[in-house]
Amino acid sequence: MVHEDSERGEKISRNWLGTIADLHGMNAEIWERHANPWSGLTRLPILPLLTAAIYWRDTLGWLTWPIVAALLVWTWLNPRMFPPPRSTDNWMSKAVMGERIWLARHEIEVPLHYRRAIPIIFGFSLPGLPLIAMGLFHEEGWPVLLGLVLCLIGKFWFLDRMVWLYDDMSRTHTIYRAWLR
């Protein structure tokens, strides 16, 4: 996806994470609410819960789809449900703020080592998704569990790098430093 940077009048390529953030309607106020640690922490179990609901679809019967729908609605509502945090000086808040910086990297450049490392992290967790899908389709537990492990390790690794990114970028950019309170 490409959008125009109105300040510079140039086309900027957006990655799929930026597209997802756009679909979620993320703006500065919602990002601030999402920086509440409870917002980030209560989003972490969404993939395992979604996977479990689909895996146990025969047992749950018709309840599967309302559970799936509720989890998808929660994914969208979550960043809006919590108040802005009193303090952002914690791991989860910094991870969310780092993600926001990462998504804006076309406007304010991030150091090269992050631009190299983040695709590797995604590359590590990406094989987890087809494993989950295969396991759900065939109703086999081991690919589902292996896929979830890969996805969750990748997610926590990504969040940890986002904390590092926030810490690094806030040292040199006052706009990012102002997010810490």
mmCIF file of C-alpha atoms in Angstrom:
data_model
loop_
_atom_site.group_PDB
_atom_site.id
_atom_site.type_symbol
_atom_site.label_atom_id
_atom_site.label_comp_id
_atom_site.label_asym_id
_atom_site.label_seq_id
_atom_site.Cartn_x
_atom_site.Cartn_y
_atom_site.Cartn_z
ATOM 1 C CA MET A 1 0.000 0.000 0.000
ATOM 2 C CA VAL A 2 1.253 3.466 -0.832
ATOM 3 C CA HIS A 3 0.121 6.744 0.681
ATOM 4 C CA GLU A 4 1.230 10.292 0.160
ATOM 5 C CA ASP A 5 3.223 12.144 2.783
ATOM 6 C CA SER A 6 1.441 15.489 2.680
ATOM 7 C CA GLU A 7 4.367 17.397 4.203
ATOM 8 C CA ARG A 8 6.887 16.185 1.632
ATOM 9 C CA GLY A 9 4.481 15.454 -1.221
ATOM 10 C CA GLU A 10 6.124 12.100 -1.890
ATOM 11 C CA LYS A 11 4.822 8.564 -2.097
ATOM 12 C CA ILE A 12 5.670 6.350 0.835
ATOM 13 C CA SER A 13 5.416 2.569 0.752
ATOM 14 C CA ARG A 14 3.527 1.170 3.732
ATOM 15 C CA ASN A 15 4.103 -2.319 5.036
ATOM 16 C CA TRP A 16 1.325 -4.659 6.097
ATOM 17 C CA LEU A 17 1.645 -3.590 9.755
ATOM 18 C CA GLY A 18 0.907 -0.010 8.758
ATOM 19 C CA THR A 19 -2.077 -1.197 6.765
ATOM 20 C CA ILE A 20 -3.371 -3.105 9.792
ATOM 21 C CA ALA A 21 -2.914 -0.016 11.984
ATOM 22 C CA ASP A 22 -4.812 2.015 9.382
ATOM 23 C CA LEU A 23 -7.637 -0.541 9.349
ATOM 24 C CA HIS A 24 -7.832 -0.290 13.124
ATOM 25 C CA GLY A 25 -8.262 3.474 12.765
ATOM 26 C CA MET A 26 -5.262 4.194 14.961
ATOM 27 C CA ASN A 27 -4.698 7.882 15.655
ATOM 28 C CA ALA A 28 -2.615 9.667 18.303
ATOM 29 C CA GLU A 29 -5.337 9.418 20.969
ATOM 30 C CA ILE A 30 -5.907 5.699 20.386
ATOM 31 C CA TRP A 31 -2.146 5.016 20.348
ATOM 32 C CA GLU A 32 -1.908 6.783 23.708
ATOM 33 C CA ARG A 33 -4.686 4.592 25.127
ATOM 34 C CA HIS A 34 -3.064 1.508 23.606
ATOM 35 C CA ALA A 35 0.152 2.397 25.476
ATOM 36 C CA ASN A 36 -1.701 1.429 28.654
ATOM 37 C CA PRO A 37 0.017 -1.826 29.716
ATOM 38 C CA TRP A 38 -3.375 -3.465 30.255
ATOM 39 C CA SER A 39 -4.222 -2.879 26.604
ATOM 40 C CA GLY A 40 -1.062 -4.555 25.378
ATOM 41 C CA LEU A 41 -1.217 -7.397 27.887
ATOM 42 C CA THR A 42 -4.861 -8.238 27.158
ATOM 43 C CA ARG A 43 -4.139 -8.420 23.413
ATOM 44 C CA LEU A 44 -1.416 -11.051 23.811
ATOM 45 C CA PRO A 45 -3.783 -14.015 24.357
ATOM 46 C CA ILE A 46 -5.950 -13.234 21.319
ATOM 47 C CA LEU A 47 -4.137 -15.560 18.881
ATOM 48 C CA PRO A 48 -4.028 -18.518 21.315
ATOM 49 C CA LEU A 49 -7.709 -18.038 22.230
ATOM 50 C CA LEU A 50 -8.747 -17.685 18.599
ATOM 51 C CA THR A 51 -6.763 -20.793 17.719
ATOM 52 C CA ALA A 52 -8.261 -22.743 20.639
ATOM 53 C CA ALA A 53 -11.815 -21.781 19.664
ATOM 54 C CA ILE A 54 -11.275 -22.979 16.102
ATOM 55 C CA TYR A 55 -9.376 -26.100 17.169
ATOM 56 C CA TRP A 56 -12.213 -27.168 19.496
ATOM 57 C CA ARG A 57 -14.932 -26.226 16.993
ATOM 58 C CA ASP A 58 -16.459 -29.724 17.098
ATOM 59 C CA THR A 59 -16.769 -29.552 20.872
ATOM 60 C CA LEU A 60 -17.981 -25.945 20.949
ATOM 61 C CA GLY A 61 -20.385 -26.378 18.043
ATOM 62 C CA TRP A 62 -22.240 -23.205 17.088
ATOM 63 C CA LEU A 63 -20.562 -21.328 19.980
ATOM 64 C CA THR A 64 -17.312 -21.334 17.999
ATOM 65 C CA TRP A 65 -18.334 -18.484 15.726
ATOM 66 C CA PRO A 66 -19.623 -16.074 18.394
ATOM 67 C CA ILE A 67 -16.351 -16.659 20.274
ATOM 68 C CA VAL A 68 -14.325 -15.979 17.115
ATOM 69 C CA ALA A 69 -16.426 -12.868 16.405
ATOM 70 C CA ALA A 70 -16.000 -11.627 19.994
ATOM 71 C CA LEU A 71 -12.224 -12.056 19.780
ATOM 72 C CA LEU A 72 -12.092 -10.160 16.478
ATOM 73 C CA VAL A 73 -14.225 -7.363 17.916
ATOM 74 C CA TRP A 74 -11.980 -7.303 21.002
ATOM 75 C CA THR A 75 -8.948 -6.933 18.729
ATOM 76 C CA TRP A 76 -10.446 -3.713 17.372
ATOM 77 C CA LEU A 77 -11.958 -2.431 20.635
ATOM 78 C CA ASN A 78 -8.992 -3.161 22.884
ATOM 79 C CA PRO A 79 -6.841 -0.088 22.106
ATOM 80 C CA ARG A 80 -9.887 2.106 22.742
ATOM 81 C CA MET A 81 -11.058 0.500 26.005
ATOM 82 C CA PHE A 82 -8.306 1.587 28.364
ATOM 83 C CA PRO A 83 -7.509 5.090 29.563
ATOM 84 C CA PRO A 84 -4.134 6.617 28.754
ATOM 85 C CA PRO A 85 -1.660 5.235 31.302
ATOM 86 C CA ARG A 86 -0.455 7.345 34.221
ATOM 87 C CA SER A 87 3.046 6.169 33.432
ATOM 88 C CA THR A 88 4.557 4.885 30.213
ATOM 89 C CA ASP A 89 7.839 3.979 31.895
ATOM 90 C CA ASN A 90 7.269 0.222 31.652
ATOM 91 C CA TRP A 91 8.088 -2.550 29.213
ATOM 92 C CA MET A 92 4.662 -2.944 27.589
ATOM 93 C CA SER A 93 4.064 0.796 27.099
ATOM 94 C CA LYS A 94 7.502 1.184 25.552
ATOM 95 C CA ALA A 95 6.807 -1.812 23.293
ATOM 96 C CA VAL A 96 3.625 -0.143 22.001
ATOM 97 C CA MET A 97 5.374 3.206 21.575
ATOM 98 C CA GLY A 98 8.215 1.452 19.748
ATOM 99 C CA GLU A 99 5.694 -0.184 17.429
ATOM 100 C CA ARG A 100 4.274 3.247 16.686
ATOM 101 C CA ILE A 101 7.798 4.481 15.868
ATOM 102 C CA TRP A 102 8.416 1.442 13.679
ATOM 103 C CA LEU A 103 5.221 2.119 11.716
ATOM 104 C CA ALA A 104 6.324 5.751 11.204
ATOM 105 C CA ARG A 105 9.840 4.801 10.065
ATOM 106 C CA HIS A 106 9.153 6.164 6.574
ATOM 107 C CA GLU A 107 8.685 9.610 8.080
ATOM 108 C CA ILE A 108 11.418 9.514 10.733
ATOM 109 C CA GLU A 109 14.138 7.053 9.829
ATOM 110 C CA VAL A 110 15.073 4.380 12.345
ATOM 111 C CA PRO A 111 18.617 3.016 12.679
ATOM 112 C CA LEU A 112 19.719 0.481 10.089
ATOM 113 C CA HIS A 113 20.186 -2.360 12.581
ATOM 114 C CA TYR A 114 16.430 -2.257 13.368
ATOM 115 C CA ARG A 115 15.516 -2.206 9.693
ATOM 116 C CA ARG A 116 17.638 -5.337 9.300
ATOM 117 C CA ALA A 117 16.570 -7.155 12.488
ATOM 118 C CA ILE A 118 12.793 -6.721 12.355
ATOM 119 C CA PRO A 119 12.345 -8.631 9.064
ATOM 120 C CA ILE A 120 14.418 -11.472 10.562
ATOM 121 C CA ILE A 121 12.103 -11.560 13.573
ATOM 122 C CA PHE A 122 9.050 -11.658 11.299
ATOM 123 C CA GLY A 123 10.760 -14.352 9.268
ATOM 124 C CA PHE A 124 11.177 -16.411 12.425
ATOM 125 C CA SER A 125 7.506 -16.241 13.419
ATOM 126 C CA LEU A 126 5.943 -16.294 9.941
ATOM 127 C CA PRO A 127 6.165 -20.104 9.497
ATOM 128 C CA GLY A 128 3.979 -20.411 12.596
ATOM 129 C CA LEU A 129 0.876 -19.201 10.767
ATOM 130 C CA PRO A 130 0.744 -21.944 8.112
ATOM 131 C CA LEU A 131 1.510 -24.513 10.819
ATOM 132 C CA ILE A 132 -1.459 -23.245 12.828
ATOM 133 C CA ALA A 133 -3.677 -23.266 9.734
ATOM 134 C CA MET A 134 -2.573 -26.779 8.765
ATOM 135 C CA GLY A 135 -3.115 -28.065 12.288
ATOM 136 C CA LEU A 136 -6.558 -26.475 12.495
ATOM 137 C CA PHE A 137 -7.569 -27.844 9.089
ATOM 138 C CA HIS A 138 -6.425 -31.385 9.924
ATOM 139 C CA GLU A 139 -7.383 -31.106 13.607
ATOM 140 C CA GLU A 140 -3.870 -32.066 14.708
ATOM 141 C CA GLY A 141 -2.496 -30.554 17.873
ATOM 142 C CA TRP A 142 1.267 -30.655 17.312
ATOM 143 C CA PRO A 143 1.366 -28.261 14.316
ATOM 144 C CA VAL A 144 -1.013 -25.908 16.124
ATOM 145 C CA LEU A 145 1.172 -25.864 19.231
ATOM 146 C CA LEU A 146 4.410 -25.531 17.264
ATOM 147 C CA GLY A 147 2.901 -22.711 15.206
ATOM 148 C CA LEU A 148 1.690 -20.902 18.312
ATOM 149 C CA VAL A 149 5.106 -21.261 19.952
ATOM 150 C CA LEU A 150 6.828 -19.784 16.881
ATOM 151 C CA CYS A 151 4.306 -16.937 16.635
ATOM 152 C CA LEU A 152 4.468 -16.096 20.335
ATOM 153 C CA ILE A 153 8.263 -16.247 20.534
ATOM 154 C CA GLY A 154 8.358 -13.981 17.503
ATOM 155 C CA LYS A 155 5.774 -11.641 19.035
ATOM 156 C CA PHE A 156 7.663 -11.286 22.323
ATOM 157 C CA TRP A 157 10.973 -10.913 20.465
ATOM 158 C CA PHE A 158 9.389 -8.193 18.295
ATOM 159 C CA LEU A 159 7.958 -6.412 21.356
ATOM 160 C CA ASP A 160 11.337 -6.555 23.072
ATOM 161 C CA ARG A 161 13.027 -4.979 20.021
ATOM 162 C CA MET A 162 10.305 -2.308 20.028
ATOM 163 C CA VAL A 163 11.297 -1.401 23.595
ATOM 164 C CA TRP A 164 14.904 -1.057 22.442
ATOM 165 C CA LEU A 165 13.765 0.990 19.449
ATOM 166 C CA TYR A 166 11.739 3.313 21.653
ATOM 167 C CA ASP A 167 14.658 3.773 24.068
ATOM 168 C CA ASP A 168 17.092 4.512 21.221
ATOM 169 C CA MET A 169 14.803 6.868 19.308
ATOM 170 C CA SER A 170 13.639 8.775 22.393
ATOM 171 C CA ARG A 171 17.251 9.748 23.124
ATOM 172 C CA THR A 172 17.513 11.658 19.845
ATOM 173 C CA HIS A 173 13.933 12.738 19.031
ATOM 174 C CA THR A 174 12.077 15.011 21.439
ATOM 175 C CA ILE A 175 8.699 14.025 19.959
ATOM 176 C CA TYR A 176 9.292 10.439 21.116
ATOM 177 C CA ARG A 177 10.848 11.455 24.425
ATOM 178 C CA ALA A 178 7.650 13.403 25.193
ATOM 179 C CA TRP A 179 5.654 10.156 25.136
ATOM 180 C CA LEU A 180 7.449 8.969 28.274
ATOM 181 C CA ARG A 181 5.877 10.009 31.544
#
